[in-house]
Amino acid sequence: MAVVGTGLIGTSIGLALSRHGTTVHLLDKDEVSARTAAALGAGVLGASDEQVDLAVIAVPPSAVGDVLAQMQSRGLARSYTDVASVKAQLARDIRKSAQTPASYVGGHPLAGREGRGPLAARADLFEDRAWVLTPSETTSQDAVNRVLEMVALCGAVPVIMESRAHDNAVALTSHAPHLVASLMAARLQHRSREAFRLAGQGLRDVTRTAVRDTGLWSDILQANAPAVAGVLRELKDDLTTLLATLDDLSSTPQDVRSQSLEPMVDLLNRGAAGLAAIQGWQAADREAHVEVLVAESPGQLVRLLDALKTFHVEAEDVVPRHSPEEGNLSITFAVPAARAGRIVVELGRAGWNAASVDPVSGARQQKTAGVLASRAG
């Protein structure tokens, strides 16, 4: 594969794939960055003489379209993906400008560090982290499968989303929180040393994600402005209510403050409920289900159960199911979410028809192109 852009994310992808024996070609207009990434073991410097299977465009959002067009024009890879944190506008641009939009799969690994550049990279950066893919109606299944294999080798958990839904979600979970951290950090710029001596873990937690790379974040916020503005307007409404409550408390006698406290208490209660909701969801999301279709011919189920032992899944861990409508037998088993993607890919390589399954709806999500073998192994 190839990685175009050897910053934190690109170099981390190179490190993760290289440790699994994948040959990674590193390209960057900044030669020092590319050479640093190669020296770290993220891959080999320069493009391959032959077309690679997959190229990752790991550049700022505003540059992805142009770089993708350049790489497609030179025939760098059979399939392409990116790592930009904004997808909808990018998808529209690529549909208009890309030479072969079917070969492109939008991507966004939900991982990062406070440091920048290749020296901050880590091979385990993506382990147990969500990696969003936003294929369009024109994206080929081959391109999706190649990106899914890369995500699995990085140890990440693939999540398929529509690009606009992705942008709305990251506005709430990432982009607006970074801005709020920056707003709080800005309050500290001209404060006294005496105030800093009182700073504890709470202040560090609130300001830890304040924006440092202002160029990159200006790029991100410009591309996702409507969604981020919507979150901040809701926050503004709550802040206005809270400020009015605090002003009222400042001028109200202590013995009649109970009614004035209600808006503030309501806000704190909603905050506690929101925190409990995400903590509960994160706990439940640590487990994923995998379904494998089984040909009803002698020996196939036994062969599959033997194969599953490689993934530390025993016969007593699986639940069989027969669908008269579909006319097939399947087995389902639960595994840690971080391992599910790779298990699906490895089973597909072995010829099994495997997929991750939504535990609520039962819908098959990440699928392999493997057709269930009637081959005897």
PDB file of N, CA and C in Angstrom, residues 88-171:
ATOM      1  N   ALA A  88     -18.770  15.119   4.220  1.00  0.00           N
ATOM      2  CA  ALA A  88     -19.843  15.426   3.271  1.00  0.00           C
ATOM      3  C   ALA A  88     -19.366  16.336   2.140  1.00  0.00           C
ATOM      4  N   GLN A  89     -18.740  17.459   2.477  1.00  0.00           N
ATOM      5  CA  GLN A  89     -18.260  18.376   1.448  1.00  0.00           C
ATOM      6  C   GLN A  89     -17.211  17.697   0.585  1.00  0.00           C
ATOM      7  N   LEU A  90     -16.342  16.920   1.210  1.00  0.00           N
ATOM      8  CA  LEU A  90     -15.301  16.205   0.473  1.00  0.00           C
ATOM      9  C   LEU A  90     -15.912  15.211  -0.509  1.00  0.00           C
ATOM     10  N   ALA A  91     -16.955  14.501  -0.077  1.00  0.00           N
ATOM     11  CA  ALA A  91     -17.613  13.538  -0.963  1.00  0.00           C
ATOM     12  C   ALA A  91     -18.196  14.234  -2.187  1.00  0.00           C
ATOM     13  N   ARG A  92     -18.800  15.404  -1.980  1.00  0.00           N
ATOM     14  CA  ARG A  92     -19.359  16.152  -3.115  1.00  0.00           C
ATOM     15  C   ARG A  92     -18.256  16.569  -4.077  1.00  0.00           C
ATOM     16  N   ASP A  93     -17.151  17.066  -3.540  1.00  0.00           N
ATOM     17  CA  ASP A  93     -16.047  17.513  -4.392  1.00  0.00           C
ATOM     18  C   ASP A  93     -15.458  16.355  -5.193  1.00  0.00           C
ATOM     19  N   ILE A  94     -15.320  15.209  -4.547  1.00  0.00           N
ATOM     20  CA  ILE A  94     -14.691  14.065  -5.213  1.00  0.00           C
ATOM     21  C   ILE A  94     -15.598  13.508  -6.302  1.00  0.00           C
ATOM     22  N   ARG A  95     -16.912  13.514  -6.057  1.00  0.00           N
ATOM     23  CA  ARG A  95     -17.827  13.045  -7.106  1.00  0.00           C
ATOM     24  C   ARG A  95     -17.678  13.880  -8.375  1.00  0.00           C
ATOM     25  N   LYS A  96     -17.339  15.164  -8.199  1.00  0.00           N
ATOM     26  CA  LYS A  96     -17.203  16.045  -9.359  1.00  0.00           C
ATOM     27  C   LYS A  96     -15.832  15.937 -10.017  1.00  0.00           C
ATOM     28  N   SER A  97     -14.784  15.712  -9.198  1.00  0.00           N
ATOM     29  CA  SER A  97     -13.422  15.841  -9.732  1.00  0.00           C
ATOM     30  C   SER A  97     -12.654  14.536  -9.884  1.00  0.00           C
ATOM     31  N   ALA A  98     -13.007  13.506  -9.147  1.00  0.00           N
ATOM     32  CA  ALA A  98     -12.215  12.276  -9.177  1.00  0.00           C
ATOM     33  C   ALA A  98     -12.381  11.571 -10.516  1.00  0.00           C
ATOM     34  N   GLN A  99     -11.273  11.020 -11.009  1.00  0.00           N
ATOM     35  CA  GLN A  99     -11.320  10.300 -12.282  1.00  0.00           C
ATOM     36  C   GLN A  99     -12.091   8.996 -12.153  1.00  0.00           C
ATOM     37  N   THR A 100     -11.899   8.310 -11.038  1.00  0.00           N
ATOM     38  CA  THR A 100     -12.593   7.033 -10.803  1.00  0.00           C
ATOM     39  C   THR A 100     -13.178   7.038  -9.396  1.00  0.00           C
ATOM     40  N   PRO A 101     -14.330   7.690  -9.200  1.00  0.00           N
ATOM     41  CA  PRO A 101     -14.911   7.770  -7.855  1.00  0.00           C
ATOM     42  C   PRO A 101     -15.235   6.406  -7.250  1.00  0.00           C
ATOM     43  N   ALA A 102     -15.413   5.379  -8.078  1.00  0.00           N
ATOM     44  CA  ALA A 102     -15.729   4.049  -7.558  1.00  0.00           C
ATOM     45  C   ALA A 102     -14.589   3.475  -6.735  1.00  0.00           C
ATOM     46  N   SER A 103     -13.368   3.950  -6.963  1.00  0.00           N
ATOM     47  CA  SER A 103     -12.210   3.394  -6.254  1.00  0.00           C
ATOM     48  C   SER A 103     -11.945   4.083  -4.927  1.00  0.00           C
ATOM     49  N   TYR A 104     -12.757   5.085  -4.579  1.00  0.00           N
ATOM     50  CA  TYR A 104     -12.513   5.881  -3.373  1.00  0.00           C
ATOM     51  C   TYR A 104     -13.516   5.550  -2.276  1.00  0.00           C
ATOM     52  N   VAL A 105     -13.008   5.372  -1.057  1.00  0.00           N
ATOM     53  CA  VAL A 105     -13.837   5.159   0.129  1.00  0.00           C
ATOM     54  C   VAL A 105     -13.459   6.230   1.155  1.00  0.00           C
ATOM     55  N   GLY A 106     -14.409   7.067   1.538  1.00  0.00           N
ATOM     56  CA  GLY A 106     -14.133   8.046   2.581  1.00  0.00           C
ATOM     57  C   GLY A 106     -13.816   7.362   3.894  1.00  0.00           C
ATOM     58  N   GLY A 107     -12.853   7.901   4.634  1.00  0.00           N
ATOM     59  CA  GLY A 107     -12.474   7.287   5.905  1.00  0.00           C
ATOM     60  C   GLY A 107     -12.103   8.323   6.954  1.00  0.00           C
ATOM     61  N   HIS A 108     -12.300   7.955   8.216  1.00  0.00           N
ATOM     62  CA  HIS A 108     -11.918   8.845   9.322  1.00  0.00           C
ATOM     63  C   HIS A 108     -11.640   8.008  10.559  1.00  0.00           C
ATOM     64  N   PRO A 109     -10.358   7.773  10.888  1.00  0.00           N
ATOM     65  CA  PRO A 109     -10.041   7.078  12.134  1.00  0.00           C
ATOM     66  C   PRO A 109     -10.231   8.012  13.320  1.00  0.00           C
ATOM     67  N   LEU A 110     -10.978   7.574  14.308  1.00  0.00           N
ATOM     68  CA  LEU A 110     -11.242   8.400  15.493  1.00  0.00           C
ATOM     69  C   LEU A 110     -10.122   8.166  16.501  1.00  0.00           C
ATOM     70  N   ALA A 111      -8.960   8.671  16.166  1.00  0.00           N
ATOM     71  CA  ALA A 111      -7.786   8.491  17.021  1.00  0.00           C
ATOM     72  C   ALA A 111      -6.852   9.662  16.796  1.00  0.00           C
ATOM     73  N   GLY A 112      -6.087   9.974  17.805  1.00  0.00           N
ATOM     74  CA  GLY A 112      -5.143  11.077  17.691  1.00  0.00           C
ATOM     75  C   GLY A 112      -4.346  11.224  18.969  1.00  0.00           C
ATOM     76  N   ARG A 113      -3.418  12.156  18.934  1.00  0.00           N
ATOM     77  CA  ARG A 113      -2.611  12.466  20.104  1.00  0.00           C
ATOM     78  C   ARG A 113      -2.398  13.975  20.134  1.00  0.00           C
ATOM     79  N   GLU A 114      -1.909  14.463  21.254  1.00  0.00           N
ATOM     80  CA  GLU A 114      -1.663  15.898  21.361  1.00  0.00           C
ATOM     81  C   GLU A 114      -0.454  16.320  20.531  1.00  0.00           C
ATOM     82  N   GLY A 115       0.503  15.402  20.330  1.00  0.00           N
ATOM     83  CA  GLY A 115       1.680  15.707  19.525  1.00  0.00           C
ATOM     84  C   GLY A 115       1.362  15.706  18.045  1.00  0.00           C
ATOM     85  N   ARG A 116       2.275  16.285  17.269  1.00  0.00           N
ATOM     86  CA  ARG A 116       2.106  16.367  15.818  1.00  0.00           C
ATOM     87  C   ARG A 116       3.296  15.724  15.130  1.00  0.00           C
ATOM     88  N   GLY A 117       3.112  15.381  13.857  1.00  0.00           N
ATOM     89  CA  GLY A 117       4.214  14.913  13.039  1.00  0.00           C
ATOM     90  C   GLY A 117       4.546  13.445  13.254  1.00  0.00           C
ATOM     91  N   PRO A 118       5.467  12.921  12.447  1.00  0.00           N
ATOM     92  CA  PRO A 118       5.777  11.491  12.494  1.00  0.00           C
ATOM     93  C   PRO A 118       6.350  11.028  13.822  1.00  0.00           C
ATOM     94  N   LEU A 119       7.068  11.891  14.533  1.00  0.00           N
ATOM     95  CA  LEU A 119       7.675  11.459  15.794  1.00  0.00           C
ATOM     96  C   LEU A 119       6.629  11.195  16.877  1.00  0.00           C
ATOM     97  N   ALA A 120       5.422  11.689  16.704  1.00  0.00           N
ATOM     98  CA  ALA A 120       4.349  11.420  17.665  1.00  0.00           C
ATOM     99  C   ALA A 120       3.587  10.138  17.322  1.00  0.00           C
ATOM    100  N   ALA A 121       3.913   9.506  16.193  1.00  0.00           N
ATOM    101  CA  ALA A 121       3.153   8.358  15.704  1.00  0.00           C
ATOM    102  C   ALA A 121       3.371   7.124  16.573  1.00  0.00           C
ATOM    103  N   ARG A 122       2.341   6.248  16.568  1.00  0.00           N
ATOM    104  CA  ARG A 122       2.407   4.989  17.313  1.00  0.00           C
ATOM    105  C   ARG A 122       1.727   3.895  16.506  1.00  0.00           C
ATOM    106  N   ALA A 123       2.294   2.700  16.533  1.00  0.00           N
ATOM    107  CA  ALA A 123       1.707   1.576  15.805  1.00  0.00           C
ATOM    108  C   ALA A 123       0.367   1.167  16.395  1.00  0.00           C
ATOM    109  N   ASP A 124       0.164   1.400  17.686  1.00  0.00           N
ATOM    110  CA  ASP A 124      -1.084   0.984  18.341  1.00  0.00           C
ATOM    111  C   ASP A 124      -2.085   2.128  18.477  1.00  0.00           C
ATOM    112  N   LEU A 125      -1.901   3.195  17.724  1.00  0.00           N
ATOM    113  CA  LEU A 125      -2.755   4.380  17.873  1.00  0.00           C
ATOM    114  C   LEU A 125      -4.230   4.066  17.638  1.00  0.00           C
ATOM    115  N   PHE A 126      -4.535   3.114  16.741  1.00  0.00           N
ATOM    116  CA  PHE A 126      -5.918   2.881  16.328  1.00  0.00           C
ATOM    117  C   PHE A 126      -6.577   1.705  17.037  1.00  0.00           C
ATOM    118  N   GLU A 127      -5.840   1.006  17.879  1.00  0.00           N
ATOM    119  CA  GLU A 127      -6.394  -0.179  18.517  1.00  0.00           C
ATOM    120  C   GLU A 127      -7.588   0.172  19.394  1.00  0.00           C
ATOM    121  N   ASP A 128      -8.669  -0.571  19.178  1.00  0.00           N
ATOM    122  CA  ASP A 128      -9.926  -0.405  19.917  1.00  0.00           C
ATOM    123  C   ASP A 128     -10.643   0.903  19.596  1.00  0.00           C
ATOM    124  N   ARG A 129     -10.186   1.638  18.589  1.00  0.00           N
ATOM    125  CA  ARG A 129     -10.816   2.915  18.242  1.00  0.00           C
ATOM    126  C   ARG A 129     -11.718   2.751  17.017  1.00  0.00           C
ATOM    127  N   ALA A 130     -12.771   3.539  16.951  1.00  0.00           N
ATOM    128  CA  ALA A 130     -13.660   3.508  15.790  1.00  0.00           C
ATOM    129  C   ALA A 130     -12.950   4.086  14.570  1.00  0.00           C
ATOM    130  N   TRP A 131     -13.239   3.499  13.410  1.00  0.00           N
ATOM    131  CA  TRP A 131     -12.711   4.001  12.135  1.00  0.00           C
ATOM    132  C   TRP A 131     -13.896   4.086  11.185  1.00  0.00           C
ATOM    133  N   VAL A 132     -14.385   5.286  10.935  1.00  0.00           N
ATOM    134  CA  VAL A 132     -15.579   5.479  10.125  1.00  0.00           C
ATOM    135  C   VAL A 132     -15.240   5.364   8.644  1.00  0.00           C
ATOM    136  N   LEU A 133     -16.085   4.639   7.914  1.00  0.00           N
ATOM    137  CA  LEU A 133     -16.001   4.565   6.455  1.00  0.00           C
ATOM    138  C   LEU A 133     -17.308   5.097   5.882  1.00  0.00           C
ATOM    139  N   THR A 134     -17.200   5.914   4.817  1.00  0.00           N
ATOM    140  CA  THR A 134     -18.391   6.533   4.226  1.00  0.00           C
ATOM    141  C   THR A 134     -18.461   6.227   2.730  1.00  0.00           C
ATOM    142  N   PRO A 135     -18.623   4.954   2.364  1.00  0.00           N
ATOM    143  CA  PRO A 135     -18.734   4.644   0.933  1.00  0.00           C
ATOM    144  C   PRO A 135     -19.996   5.255   0.342  1.00  0.00           C
ATOM    145  N   SER A 136     -19.918   5.657  -0.910  1.00  0.00           N
ATOM    146  CA  SER A 136     -21.089   6.207  -1.596  1.00  0.00           C
ATOM    147  C   SER A 136     -21.751   5.104  -2.410  1.00  0.00           C
ATOM    148  N   GLU A 137     -22.841   5.458  -3.076  1.00  0.00           N
ATOM    149  CA  GLU A 137     -23.541   4.471  -3.895  1.00  0.00           C
ATOM    150  C   GLU A 137     -22.709   4.020  -5.085  1.00  0.00           C
ATOM    151  N   THR A 138     -21.683   4.801  -5.436  1.00  0.00           N
ATOM    152  CA  THR A 138     -20.842   4.432  -6.581  1.00  0.00           C
ATOM    153  C   THR A 138     -19.569   3.686  -6.166  1.00  0.00           C
ATOM    154  N   THR A 139     -19.309   3.563  -4.882  1.00  0.00           N
ATOM    155  CA  THR A 139     -18.074   2.931  -4.424  1.00  0.00           C
ATOM    156  C   THR A 139     -18.106   1.432  -4.701  1.00  0.00           C
ATOM    157  N   SER A 140     -17.003   0.902  -5.212  1.00  0.00           N
ATOM    158  CA  SER A 140     -16.948  -0.528  -5.511  1.00  0.00           C
ATOM    159  C   SER A 140     -16.737  -1.347  -4.241  1.00  0.00           C
ATOM    160  N   GLN A 141     -17.240  -2.594  -4.260  1.00  0.00           N
ATOM    161  CA  GLN A 141     -17.066  -3.480  -3.106  1.00  0.00           C
ATOM    162  C   GLN A 141     -15.595  -3.839  -2.917  1.00  0.00           C
ATOM    163  N   ASP A 142     -14.837  -3.943  -4.005  1.00  0.00           N
ATOM    164  CA  ASP A 142     -13.406  -4.239  -3.888  1.00  0.00           C
ATOM    165  C   ASP A 142     -12.697  -3.155  -3.082  1.00  0.00           C
ATOM    166  N   ALA A 143     -13.042  -1.892  -3.356  1.00  0.00           N
ATOM    167  CA  ALA A 143     -12.409  -0.791  -2.626  1.00  0.00           C
ATOM    168  C   ALA A 143     -12.773  -0.866  -1.147  1.00  0.00           C
ATOM    169  N   VAL A 144     -14.031  -1.128  -0.840  1.00  0.00           N
ATOM    170  CA  VAL A 144     -14.465  -1.234   0.559  1.00  0.00           C
ATOM    171  C   VAL A 144     -13.726  -2.370   1.253  1.00  0.00           C
ATOM    172  N   ASN A 145     -13.607  -3.515   0.585  1.00  0.00           N
ATOM    173  CA  ASN A 145     -12.941  -4.669   1.207  1.00  0.00           C
ATOM    174  C   ASN A 145     -11.475  -4.379   1.509  1.00  0.00           C
ATOM    175  N   ARG A 146     -10.803  -3.677   0.611  1.00  0.00           N
ATOM    176  CA  ARG A 146      -9.382  -3.359   0.852  1.00  0.00           C
ATOM    177  C   ARG A 146      -9.234  -2.434   2.062  1.00  0.00           C
ATOM    178  N   VAL A 147     -10.118  -1.448   2.167  1.00  0.00           N
ATOM    179  CA  VAL A 147     -10.029  -0.533   3.305  1.00  0.00           C
ATOM    180  C   VAL A 147     -10.389  -1.264   4.601  1.00  0.00           C
ATOM    181  N   LEU A 148     -11.392  -2.128   4.556  1.00  0.00           N
ATOM    182  CA  LEU A 148     -11.753  -2.903   5.744  1.00  0.00           C
ATOM    183  C   LEU A 148     -10.584  -3.764   6.214  1.00  0.00           C
ATOM    184  N   GLU A 149      -9.850  -4.333   5.278  1.00  0.00           N
ATOM    185  CA  GLU A 149      -8.700  -5.156   5.663  1.00  0.00           C
ATOM    186  C   GLU A 149      -7.640  -4.297   6.352  1.00  0.00           C
ATOM    187  N   MET A 150      -7.393  -3.101   5.822  1.00  0.00           N
ATOM    188  CA  MET A 150      -6.429  -2.212   6.456  1.00  0.00           C
ATOM    189  C   MET A 150      -6.877  -1.829   7.865  1.00  0.00           C
ATOM    190  N   VAL A 151      -8.160  -1.496   8.017  1.00  0.00           N
ATOM    191  CA  VAL A 151      -8.689  -1.107   9.322  1.00  0.00           C
ATOM    192  C   VAL A 151      -8.516  -2.252  10.318  1.00  0.00           C
ATOM    193  N   ALA A 152      -8.804  -3.468   9.862  1.00  0.00           N
ATOM    194  CA  ALA A 152      -8.661  -4.624  10.744  1.00  0.00           C
ATOM    195  C   ALA A 152      -7.210  -4.822  11.167  1.00  0.00           C
ATOM    196  N   LEU A 153      -6.282  -4.676  10.247  1.00  0.00           N
ATOM    197  CA  LEU A 153      -4.867  -4.846  10.583  1.00  0.00           C
ATOM    198  C   LEU A 153      -4.379  -3.757  11.535  1.00  0.00           C
ATOM    199  N   CYS A 154      -5.017  -2.601  11.494  1.00  0.00           N
ATOM    200  CA  CYS A 154      -4.677  -1.533  12.437  1.00  0.00           C
ATOM    201  C   CYS A 154      -5.297  -1.764  13.813  1.00  0.00           C
ATOM    202  N   GLY A 155      -6.154  -2.784  13.941  1.00  0.00           N
ATOM    203  CA  GLY A 155      -6.777  -3.080  15.220  1.00  0.00           C
ATOM    204  C   GLY A 155      -7.955  -2.190  15.556  1.00  0.00           C
ATOM    205  N   ALA A 156      -8.480  -1.471  14.549  1.00  0.00           N
ATOM    206  CA  ALA A 156      -9.589  -0.546  14.784  1.00  0.00           C
ATOM    207  C   ALA A 156     -10.930  -1.229  14.562  1.00  0.00           C
ATOM    208  N   VAL A 157     -11.998  -0.539  14.926  1.00  0.00           N
ATOM    209  CA  VAL A 157     -13.363  -1.057  14.796  1.00  0.00           C
ATOM    210  C   VAL A 157     -14.052  -0.294  13.661  1.00  0.00           C
ATOM    211  N   PRO A 158     -14.368  -0.949  12.541  1.00  0.00           N
ATOM    212  CA  PRO A 158     -14.976  -0.227  11.415  1.00  0.00           C
ATOM    213  C   PRO A 158     -16.422   0.159  11.698  1.00  0.00           C
ATOM    214  N   VAL A 159     -16.786   1.366  11.290  1.00  0.00           N
ATOM    215  CA  VAL A 159     -18.156   1.866  11.445  1.00  0.00           C
ATOM    216  C   VAL A 159     -18.569   2.463  10.106  1.00  0.00           C
ATOM    217  N   ILE A 160     -19.617   1.921   9.491  1.00  0.00           N
ATOM    218  CA  ILE A 160     -20.103   2.415   8.200  1.00  0.00           C
ATOM    219  C   ILE A 160     -21.162   3.490   8.453  1.00  0.00           C
ATOM    220  N   MET A 161     -20.964   4.679   7.866  1.00  0.00           N
ATOM    221  CA  MET A 161     -21.904   5.778   8.060  1.00  0.00           C
ATOM    222  C   MET A 161     -22.101   6.546   6.761  1.00  0.00           C
ATOM    223  N   GLU A 162     -23.211   7.235   6.680  1.00  0.00           N
ATOM    224  CA  GLU A 162     -23.431   8.201   5.607  1.00  0.00           C
ATOM    225  C   GLU A 162     -22.644   9.466   5.950  1.00  0.00           C
ATOM    226  N   SER A 163     -22.103  10.132   4.949  1.00  0.00           N
ATOM    227  CA  SER A 163     -21.145  11.211   5.198  1.00  0.00           C
ATOM    228  C   SER A 163     -21.741  12.369   5.999  1.00  0.00           C
ATOM    229  N   ARG A 164     -22.988  12.752   5.724  1.00  0.00           N
ATOM    230  CA  ARG A 164     -23.588  13.858   6.469  1.00  0.00           C
ATOM    231  C   ARG A 164     -23.850  13.454   7.917  1.00  0.00           C
ATOM    232  N   ALA A 165     -24.285  12.226   8.140  1.00  0.00           N
ATOM    233  CA  ALA A 165     -24.498  11.752   9.505  1.00  0.00           C
ATOM    234  C   ALA A 165     -23.174  11.758  10.272  1.00  0.00           C
ATOM    235  N   HIS A 166     -22.099  11.392   9.598  1.00  0.00           N
ATOM    236  CA  HIS A 166     -20.771  11.432  10.228  1.00  0.00           C
ATOM    237  C   HIS A 166     -20.421  12.847  10.653  1.00  0.00           C
ATOM    238  N   ASP A 167     -20.616  13.803   9.766  1.00  0.00           N
ATOM    239  CA  ASP A 167     -20.231  15.189  10.071  1.00  0.00           C
ATOM    240  C   ASP A 167     -21.049  15.755  11.230  1.00  0.00           C
ATOM    241  N   ASN A 168     -22.343  15.426  11.272  1.00  0.00           N
ATOM    242  CA  ASN A 168     -23.167  15.873  12.391  1.00  0.00           C
ATOM    243  C   ASN A 168     -22.686  15.261  13.704  1.00  0.00           C
ATOM    244  N   ALA A 169     -22.289  13.991  13.642  1.00  0.00           N
ATOM    245  CA  ALA A 169     -21.840  13.306  14.854  1.00  0.00           C
ATOM    246  C   ALA A 169     -20.523  13.883  15.371  1.00  0.00           C
ATOM    247  N   VAL A 170     -19.556  14.106  14.486  1.00  0.00           N
ATOM    248  CA  VAL A 170     -18.255  14.606  14.964  1.00  0.00           C
ATOM    249  C   VAL A 170     -18.341  16.077  15.377  1.00  0.00           C
ATOM    250  N   ALA A 171     -19.317  16.808  14.841  1.00  0.00           N
ATOM    251  CA  ALA A 171     -19.521  18.182  15.317  1.00  0.00           C
ATOM    252  C   ALA A 171     -19.839  18.169  16.808  1.00  0.00           C
TER     253      ALA A 171
END
